[in-house]
PDB file of C-alpha atoms in Angstrom:
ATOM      1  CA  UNK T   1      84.987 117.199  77.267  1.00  0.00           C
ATOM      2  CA  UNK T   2      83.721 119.660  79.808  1.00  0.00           C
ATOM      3  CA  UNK T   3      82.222 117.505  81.869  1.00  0.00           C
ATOM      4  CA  UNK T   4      85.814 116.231  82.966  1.00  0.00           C
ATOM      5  CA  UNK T   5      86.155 119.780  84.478  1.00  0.00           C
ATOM      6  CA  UNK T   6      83.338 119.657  86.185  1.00  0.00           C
ATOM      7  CA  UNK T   7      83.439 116.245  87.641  1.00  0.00           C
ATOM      8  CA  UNK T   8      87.134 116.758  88.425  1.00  0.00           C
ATOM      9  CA  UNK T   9      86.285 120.396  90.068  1.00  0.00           C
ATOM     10  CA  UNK T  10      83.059 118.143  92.503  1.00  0.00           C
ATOM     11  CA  UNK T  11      85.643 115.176  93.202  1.00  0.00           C
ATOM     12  CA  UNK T  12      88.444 117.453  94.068  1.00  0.00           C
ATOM     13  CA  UNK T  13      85.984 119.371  96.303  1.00  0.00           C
ATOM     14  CA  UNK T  14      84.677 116.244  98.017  1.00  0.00           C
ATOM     15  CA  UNK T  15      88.167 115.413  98.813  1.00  0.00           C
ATOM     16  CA  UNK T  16      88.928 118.697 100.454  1.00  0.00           C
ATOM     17  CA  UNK T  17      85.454 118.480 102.761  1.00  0.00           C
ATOM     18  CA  UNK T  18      86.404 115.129 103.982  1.00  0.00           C
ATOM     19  CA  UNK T  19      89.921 115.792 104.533  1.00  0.00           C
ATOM     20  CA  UNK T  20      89.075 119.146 106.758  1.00  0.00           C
ATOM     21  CA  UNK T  21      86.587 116.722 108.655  1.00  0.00           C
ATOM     22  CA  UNK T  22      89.259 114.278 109.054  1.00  0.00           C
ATOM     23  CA  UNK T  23      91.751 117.051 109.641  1.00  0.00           C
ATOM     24  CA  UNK T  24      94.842 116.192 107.551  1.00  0.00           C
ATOM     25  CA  UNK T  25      95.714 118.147 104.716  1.00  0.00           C
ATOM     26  CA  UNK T  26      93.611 117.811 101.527  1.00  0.00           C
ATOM     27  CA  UNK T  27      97.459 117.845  99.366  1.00  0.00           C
ATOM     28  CA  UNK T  28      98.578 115.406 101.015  1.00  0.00           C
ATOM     29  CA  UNK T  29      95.701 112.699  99.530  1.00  0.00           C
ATOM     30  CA  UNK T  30      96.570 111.655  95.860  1.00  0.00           C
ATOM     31  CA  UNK T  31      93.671 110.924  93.222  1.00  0.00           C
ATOM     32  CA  UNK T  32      94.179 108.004  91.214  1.00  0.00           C
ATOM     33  CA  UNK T  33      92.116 108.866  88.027  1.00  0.00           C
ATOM     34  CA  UNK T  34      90.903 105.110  86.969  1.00  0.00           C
ATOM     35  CA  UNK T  35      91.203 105.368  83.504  1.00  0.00           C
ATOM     36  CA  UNK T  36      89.680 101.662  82.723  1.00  0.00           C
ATOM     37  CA  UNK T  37      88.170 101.634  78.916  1.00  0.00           C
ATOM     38  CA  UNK T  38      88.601 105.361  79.378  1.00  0.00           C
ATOM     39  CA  UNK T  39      90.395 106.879  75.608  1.00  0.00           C
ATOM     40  CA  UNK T  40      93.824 108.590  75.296  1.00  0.00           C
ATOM     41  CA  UNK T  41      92.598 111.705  74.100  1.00  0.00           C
ATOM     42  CA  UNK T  42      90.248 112.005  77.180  1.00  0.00           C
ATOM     43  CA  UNK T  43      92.621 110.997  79.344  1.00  0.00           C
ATOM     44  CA  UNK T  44      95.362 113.709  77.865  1.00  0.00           C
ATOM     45  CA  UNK T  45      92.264 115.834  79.037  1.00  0.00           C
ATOM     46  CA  UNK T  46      92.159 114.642  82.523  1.00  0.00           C
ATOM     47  CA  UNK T  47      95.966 115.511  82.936  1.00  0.00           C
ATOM     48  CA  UNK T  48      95.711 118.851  81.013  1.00  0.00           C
ATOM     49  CA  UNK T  49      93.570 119.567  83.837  1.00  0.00           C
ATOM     50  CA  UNK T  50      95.595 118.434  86.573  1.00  0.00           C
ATOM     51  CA  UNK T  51      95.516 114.382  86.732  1.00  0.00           C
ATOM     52  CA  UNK T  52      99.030 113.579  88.248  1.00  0.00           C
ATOM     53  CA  UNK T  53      98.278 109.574  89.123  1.00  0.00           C
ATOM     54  CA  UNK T  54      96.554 107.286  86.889  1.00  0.00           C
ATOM     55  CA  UNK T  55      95.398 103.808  87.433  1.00  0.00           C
ATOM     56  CA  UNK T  56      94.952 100.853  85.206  1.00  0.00           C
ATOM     57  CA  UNK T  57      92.809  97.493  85.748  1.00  0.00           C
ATOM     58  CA  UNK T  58      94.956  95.458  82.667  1.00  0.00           C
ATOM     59  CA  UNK T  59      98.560  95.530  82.489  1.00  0.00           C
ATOM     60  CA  UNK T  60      98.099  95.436  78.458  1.00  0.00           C
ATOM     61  CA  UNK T  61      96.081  98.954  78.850  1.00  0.00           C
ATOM     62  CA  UNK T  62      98.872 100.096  81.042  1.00  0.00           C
ATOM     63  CA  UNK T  63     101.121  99.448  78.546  1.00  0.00           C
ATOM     64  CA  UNK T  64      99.130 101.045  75.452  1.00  0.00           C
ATOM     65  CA  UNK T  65      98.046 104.023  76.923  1.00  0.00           C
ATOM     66  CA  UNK T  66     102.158 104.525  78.391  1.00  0.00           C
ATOM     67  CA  UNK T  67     103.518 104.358  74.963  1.00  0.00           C
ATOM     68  CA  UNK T  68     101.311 106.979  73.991  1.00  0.00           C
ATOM     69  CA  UNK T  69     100.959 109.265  77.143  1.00  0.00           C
ATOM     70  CA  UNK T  70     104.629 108.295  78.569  1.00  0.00           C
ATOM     71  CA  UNK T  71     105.511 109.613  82.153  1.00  0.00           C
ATOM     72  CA  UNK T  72     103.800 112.503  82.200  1.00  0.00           C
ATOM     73  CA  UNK T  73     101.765 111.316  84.942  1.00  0.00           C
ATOM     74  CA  UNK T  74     102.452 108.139  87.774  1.00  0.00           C
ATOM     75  CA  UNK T  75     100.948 104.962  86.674  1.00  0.00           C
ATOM     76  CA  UNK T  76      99.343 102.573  89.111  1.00  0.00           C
ATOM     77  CA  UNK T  77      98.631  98.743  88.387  1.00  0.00           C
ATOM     78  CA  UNK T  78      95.497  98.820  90.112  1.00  0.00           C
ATOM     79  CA  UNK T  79      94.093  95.141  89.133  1.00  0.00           C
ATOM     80  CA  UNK T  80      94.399  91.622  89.636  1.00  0.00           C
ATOM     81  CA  UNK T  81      98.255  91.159  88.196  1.00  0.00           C
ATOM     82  CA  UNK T  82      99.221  87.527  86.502  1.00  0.00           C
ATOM     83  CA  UNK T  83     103.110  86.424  87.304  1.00  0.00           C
ATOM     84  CA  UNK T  84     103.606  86.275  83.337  1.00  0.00           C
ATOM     85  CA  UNK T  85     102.313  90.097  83.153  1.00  0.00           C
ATOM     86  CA  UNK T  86     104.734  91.609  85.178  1.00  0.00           C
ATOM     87  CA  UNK T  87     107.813  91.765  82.464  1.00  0.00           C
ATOM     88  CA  UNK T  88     105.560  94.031  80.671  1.00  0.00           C
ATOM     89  CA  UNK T  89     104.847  96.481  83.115  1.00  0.00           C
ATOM     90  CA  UNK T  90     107.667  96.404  85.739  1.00  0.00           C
ATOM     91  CA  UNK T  91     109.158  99.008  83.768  1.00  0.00           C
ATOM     92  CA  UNK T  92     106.410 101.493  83.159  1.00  0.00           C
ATOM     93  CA  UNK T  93     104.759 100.984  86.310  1.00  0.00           C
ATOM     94  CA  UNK T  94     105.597 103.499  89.250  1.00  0.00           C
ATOM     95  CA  UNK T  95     103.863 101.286  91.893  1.00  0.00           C
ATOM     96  CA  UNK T  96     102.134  98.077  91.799  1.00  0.00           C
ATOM     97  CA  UNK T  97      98.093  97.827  93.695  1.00  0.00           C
ATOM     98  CA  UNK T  98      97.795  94.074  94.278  1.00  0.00           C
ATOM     99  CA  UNK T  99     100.366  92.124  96.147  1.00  0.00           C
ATOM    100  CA  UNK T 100      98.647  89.542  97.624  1.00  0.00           C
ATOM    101  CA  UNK T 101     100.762  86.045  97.075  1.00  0.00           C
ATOM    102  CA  UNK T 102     104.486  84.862  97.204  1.00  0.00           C
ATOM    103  CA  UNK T 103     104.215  83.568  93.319  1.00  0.00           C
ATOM    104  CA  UNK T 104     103.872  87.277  92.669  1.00  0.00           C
ATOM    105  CA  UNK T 105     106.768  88.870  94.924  1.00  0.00           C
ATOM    106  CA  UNK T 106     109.107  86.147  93.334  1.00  0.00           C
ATOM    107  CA  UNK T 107     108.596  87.266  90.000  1.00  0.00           C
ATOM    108  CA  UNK T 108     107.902  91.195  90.722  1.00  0.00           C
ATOM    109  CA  UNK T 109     111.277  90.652  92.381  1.00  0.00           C
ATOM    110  CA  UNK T 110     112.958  89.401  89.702  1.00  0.00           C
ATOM    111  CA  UNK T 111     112.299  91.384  87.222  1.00  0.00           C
ATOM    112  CA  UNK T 112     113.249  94.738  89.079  1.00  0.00           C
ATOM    113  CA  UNK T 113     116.561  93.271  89.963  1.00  0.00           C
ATOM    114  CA  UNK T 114     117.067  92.414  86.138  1.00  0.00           C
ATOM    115  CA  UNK T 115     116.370  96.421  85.798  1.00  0.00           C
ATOM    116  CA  UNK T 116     118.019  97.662  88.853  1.00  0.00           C
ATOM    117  CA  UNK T 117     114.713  99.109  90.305  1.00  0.00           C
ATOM    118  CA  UNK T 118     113.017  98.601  94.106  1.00  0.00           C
ATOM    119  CA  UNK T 119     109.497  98.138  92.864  1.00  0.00           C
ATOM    120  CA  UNK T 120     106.626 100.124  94.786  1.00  0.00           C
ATOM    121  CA  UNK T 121     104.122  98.403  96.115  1.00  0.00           C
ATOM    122  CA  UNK T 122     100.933  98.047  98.030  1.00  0.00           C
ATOM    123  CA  UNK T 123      99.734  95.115  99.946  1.00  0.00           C
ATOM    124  CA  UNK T 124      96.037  94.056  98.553  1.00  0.00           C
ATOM    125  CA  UNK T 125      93.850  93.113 101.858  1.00  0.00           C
ATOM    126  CA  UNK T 126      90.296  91.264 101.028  1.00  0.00           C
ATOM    127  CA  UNK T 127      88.584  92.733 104.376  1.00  0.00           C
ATOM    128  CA  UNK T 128      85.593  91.902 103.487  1.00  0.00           C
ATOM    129  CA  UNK T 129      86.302  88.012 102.339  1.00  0.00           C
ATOM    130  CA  UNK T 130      83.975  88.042  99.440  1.00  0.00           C
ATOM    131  CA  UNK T 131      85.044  85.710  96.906  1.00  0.00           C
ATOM    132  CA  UNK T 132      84.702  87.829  93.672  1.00  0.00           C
ATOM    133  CA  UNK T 133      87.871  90.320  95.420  1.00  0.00           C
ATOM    134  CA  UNK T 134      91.569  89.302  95.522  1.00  0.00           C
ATOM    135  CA  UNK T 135      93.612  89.526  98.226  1.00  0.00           C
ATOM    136  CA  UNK T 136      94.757  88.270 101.363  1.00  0.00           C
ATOM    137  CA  UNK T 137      92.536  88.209 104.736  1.00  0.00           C
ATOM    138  CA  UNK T 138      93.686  90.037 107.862  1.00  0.00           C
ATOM    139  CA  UNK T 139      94.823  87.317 109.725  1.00  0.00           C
ATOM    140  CA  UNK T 140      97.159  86.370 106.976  1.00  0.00           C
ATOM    141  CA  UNK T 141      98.631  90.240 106.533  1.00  0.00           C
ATOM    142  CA  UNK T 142     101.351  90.178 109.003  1.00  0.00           C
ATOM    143  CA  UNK T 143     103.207  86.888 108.110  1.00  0.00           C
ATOM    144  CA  UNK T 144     103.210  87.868 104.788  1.00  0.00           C
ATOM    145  CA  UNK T 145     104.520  91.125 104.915  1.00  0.00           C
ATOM    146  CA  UNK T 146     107.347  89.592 106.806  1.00  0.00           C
ATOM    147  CA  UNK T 147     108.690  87.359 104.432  1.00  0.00           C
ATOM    148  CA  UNK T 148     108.184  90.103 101.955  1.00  0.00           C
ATOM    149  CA  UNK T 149     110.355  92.432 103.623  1.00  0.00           C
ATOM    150  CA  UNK T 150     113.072  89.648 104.609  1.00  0.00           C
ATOM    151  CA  UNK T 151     113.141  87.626 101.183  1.00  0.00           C
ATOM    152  CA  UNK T 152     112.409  90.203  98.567  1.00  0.00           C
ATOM    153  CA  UNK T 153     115.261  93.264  98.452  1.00  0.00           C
ATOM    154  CA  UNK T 154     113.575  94.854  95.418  1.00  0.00           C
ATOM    155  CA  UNK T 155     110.390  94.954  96.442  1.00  0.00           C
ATOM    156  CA  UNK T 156     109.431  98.042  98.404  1.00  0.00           C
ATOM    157  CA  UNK T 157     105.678  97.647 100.868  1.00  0.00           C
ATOM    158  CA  UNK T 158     104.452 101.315 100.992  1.00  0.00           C
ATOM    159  CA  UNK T 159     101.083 100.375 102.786  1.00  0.00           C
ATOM    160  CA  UNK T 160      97.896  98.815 102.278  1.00  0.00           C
ATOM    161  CA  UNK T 161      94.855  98.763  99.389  1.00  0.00           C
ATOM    162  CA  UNK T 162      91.631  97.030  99.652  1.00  0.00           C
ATOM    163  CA  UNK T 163      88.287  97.374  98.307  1.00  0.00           C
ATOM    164  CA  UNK T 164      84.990  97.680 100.336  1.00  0.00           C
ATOM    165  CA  UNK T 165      81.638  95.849  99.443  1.00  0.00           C
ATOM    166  CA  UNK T 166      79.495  97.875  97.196  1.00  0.00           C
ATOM    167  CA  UNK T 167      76.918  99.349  99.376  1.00  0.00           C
ATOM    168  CA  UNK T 168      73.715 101.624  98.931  1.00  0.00           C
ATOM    169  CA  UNK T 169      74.954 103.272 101.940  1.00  0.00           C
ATOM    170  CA  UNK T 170      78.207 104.474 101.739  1.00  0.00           C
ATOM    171  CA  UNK T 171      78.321 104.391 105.565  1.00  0.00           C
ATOM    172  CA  UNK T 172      77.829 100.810 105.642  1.00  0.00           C
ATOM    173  CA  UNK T 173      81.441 100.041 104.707  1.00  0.00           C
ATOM    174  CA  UNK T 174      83.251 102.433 107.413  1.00  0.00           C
ATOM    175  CA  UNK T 175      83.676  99.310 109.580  1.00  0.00           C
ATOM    176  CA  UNK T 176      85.906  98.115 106.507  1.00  0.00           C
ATOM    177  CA  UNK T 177      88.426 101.312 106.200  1.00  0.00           C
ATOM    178  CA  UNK T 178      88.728 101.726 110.345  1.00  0.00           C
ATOM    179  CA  UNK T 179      89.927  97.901 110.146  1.00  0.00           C
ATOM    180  CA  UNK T 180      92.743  98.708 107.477  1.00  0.00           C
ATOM    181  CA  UNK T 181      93.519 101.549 109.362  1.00  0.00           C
ATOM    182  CA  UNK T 182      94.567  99.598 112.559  1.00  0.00           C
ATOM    183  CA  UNK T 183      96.024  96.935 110.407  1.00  0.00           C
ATOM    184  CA  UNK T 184      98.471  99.687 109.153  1.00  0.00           C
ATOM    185  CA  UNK T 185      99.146 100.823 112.428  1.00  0.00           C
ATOM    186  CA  UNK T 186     100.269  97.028 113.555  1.00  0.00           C
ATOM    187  CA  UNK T 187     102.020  97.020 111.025  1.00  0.00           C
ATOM    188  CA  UNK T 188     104.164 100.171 111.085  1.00  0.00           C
ATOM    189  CA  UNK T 189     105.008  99.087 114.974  1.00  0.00           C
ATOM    190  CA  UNK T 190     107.199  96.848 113.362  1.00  0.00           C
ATOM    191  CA  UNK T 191     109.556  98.445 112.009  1.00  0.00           C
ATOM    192  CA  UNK T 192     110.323  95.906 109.195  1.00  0.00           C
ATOM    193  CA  UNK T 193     113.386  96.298 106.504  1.00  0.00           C
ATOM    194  CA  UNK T 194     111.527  97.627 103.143  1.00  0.00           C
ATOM    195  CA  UNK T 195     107.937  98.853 104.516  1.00  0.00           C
ATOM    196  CA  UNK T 196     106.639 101.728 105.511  1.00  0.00           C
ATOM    197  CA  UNK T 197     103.048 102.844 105.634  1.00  0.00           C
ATOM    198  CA  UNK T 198     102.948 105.319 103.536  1.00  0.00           C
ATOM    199  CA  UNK T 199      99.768 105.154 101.675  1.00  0.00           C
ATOM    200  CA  UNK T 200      96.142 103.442 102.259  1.00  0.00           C
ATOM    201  CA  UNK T 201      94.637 102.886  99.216  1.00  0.00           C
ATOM    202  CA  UNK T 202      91.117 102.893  99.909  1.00  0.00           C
ATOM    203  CA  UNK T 203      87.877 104.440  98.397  1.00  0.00           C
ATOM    204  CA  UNK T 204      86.191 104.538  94.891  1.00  0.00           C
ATOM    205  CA  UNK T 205      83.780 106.754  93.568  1.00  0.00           C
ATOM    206  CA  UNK T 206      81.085 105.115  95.758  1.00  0.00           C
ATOM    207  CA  UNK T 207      83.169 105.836  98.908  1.00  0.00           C
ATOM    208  CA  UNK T 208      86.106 107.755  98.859  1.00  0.00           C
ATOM    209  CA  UNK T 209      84.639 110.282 101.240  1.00  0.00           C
ATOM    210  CA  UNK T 210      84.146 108.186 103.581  1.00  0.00           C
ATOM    211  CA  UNK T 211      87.610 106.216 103.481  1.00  0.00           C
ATOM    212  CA  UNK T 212      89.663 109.536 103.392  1.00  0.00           C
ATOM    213  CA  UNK T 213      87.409 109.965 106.734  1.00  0.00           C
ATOM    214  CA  UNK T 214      88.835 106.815 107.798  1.00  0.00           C
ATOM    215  CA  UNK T 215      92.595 107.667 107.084  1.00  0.00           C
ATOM    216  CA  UNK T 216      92.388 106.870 103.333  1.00  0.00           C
ATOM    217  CA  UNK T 217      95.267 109.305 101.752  1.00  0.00           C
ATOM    218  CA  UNK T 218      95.312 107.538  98.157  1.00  0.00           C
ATOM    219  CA  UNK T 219      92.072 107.118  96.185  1.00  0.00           C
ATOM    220  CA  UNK T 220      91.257 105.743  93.697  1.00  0.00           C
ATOM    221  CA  UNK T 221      88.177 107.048  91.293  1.00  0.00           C
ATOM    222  CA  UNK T 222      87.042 106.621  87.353  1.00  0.00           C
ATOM    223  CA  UNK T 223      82.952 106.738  87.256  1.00  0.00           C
ATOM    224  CA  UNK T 224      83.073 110.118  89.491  1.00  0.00           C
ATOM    225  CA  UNK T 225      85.687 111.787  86.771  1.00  0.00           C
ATOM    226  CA  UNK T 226      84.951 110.092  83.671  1.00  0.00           C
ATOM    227  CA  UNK T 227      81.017 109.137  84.058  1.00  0.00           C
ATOM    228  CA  UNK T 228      80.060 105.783  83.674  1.00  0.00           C
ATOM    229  CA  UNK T 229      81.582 103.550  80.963  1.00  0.00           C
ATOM    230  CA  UNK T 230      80.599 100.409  79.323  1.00  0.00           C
ATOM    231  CA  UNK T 231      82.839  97.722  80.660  1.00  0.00           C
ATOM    232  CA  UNK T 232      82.512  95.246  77.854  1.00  0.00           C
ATOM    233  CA  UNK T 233      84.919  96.475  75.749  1.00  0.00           C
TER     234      UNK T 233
END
């Protein structure tokens, strides 16, 4: 398992470079190791050698790698999440990617309140509009985030994730981060009950230097760490 080192040592130096040029604080960015179809034994690596945050497509992977691996590290629902999911992860699950429809909040709501917890979680923006991502467009951000923050008391906004288009040109998708950026902004002017913009989740292996350019303090990266993995399992 060497290579983990190695790839961990090049992301974790990547992250530092960008953060100098963006001139915040390299600690103050958290990598999400994506640990889709990655192991438990490789993944026991990865936090051996300093994985704090780990992220999870498939709430029934969330849940089979936290029996084994427990809280020794935050967990992230990072995919698409299904309203009759959320029982099993509400518990396990330290904050929650994809918010992106009322169905969702109702029963993310629910189910903290049945466990007395003020779920953490991100707003999923589709800033791109392709139809093969989730989420909500821009225009729709702002309404929605109200309601969430005047209807739901155990849900808890901490900011914003989206994914770019994959590009040859990592460049290409800049536009895409600077947008989320000023949406954030907007939305932190309001001083809503419940949200705060903490955290942008933006940036994957293919771009996270360039979205921790853009503001990006959470990111979110498997094929960089873990090398490329067959996604048909």
């Amino acid at each position: 398992m060497d290579y983990i080192k190695q790839n961990l040592d090049e992301v974790l130096g990547s992250i530092n470079n960008s953060a100098n040029k963006a001139n915040v604080n390299p600690d103050d960015i958290i990598l999400i190791g994506v640990t889709k179809t990655v192991d438990i034994p490789i993944i026991e690596e990865a936090i051996r050698l300093g994985i704090t945050h780990v992220g999870e497509n498939k709430p029934q992977e969330l849940v089979r790698k936290y029996e084994v691996i427990g809280d020794k590290v935050k967990w992230h629902l990072i995919g698409s999440l299904q309203t009759n999911k959320v029982k099993y992860i509400i518990d396990k699950a330290d904050m929650i990617h994809s918010l992106d429809r009322i169905s969702l909040c109702e029963e993310i709501n629910k189910r903290a309140k049945n466990i007395n917890k003020v779920m953490d979680c991100l707003v999923q923006v589709n800033i791109s509009k392709e139809d093969t991502k989730h989420g909500l467009y821009k225009e729709d951000v702002l309404d929605f985030i109200k309601t969430v923050s005047s209807d739901y008391k155990n849900i808890k906004i901490n900011g914003i994730m989206t994914m770019a288009p994959y590009v040859d040109n990592p460049e290409d998708v800049r536009i895409y981060f600077k947008e989320i950026k000023k949406i954030s902004e907007e939305i932190e002017k309001l001083n809503l009950e419940n949200v705060e913009m903490n955290y942008l989740s933006m940036g994957m292996s293919n771009d996270y230097k360039i979205a921790i350019e853009e503001g990006s303090n959470m990111v979110r990266v498997g094929t960089s760490i873990f090398g490329k993995r067959n996604y048909m399992k």
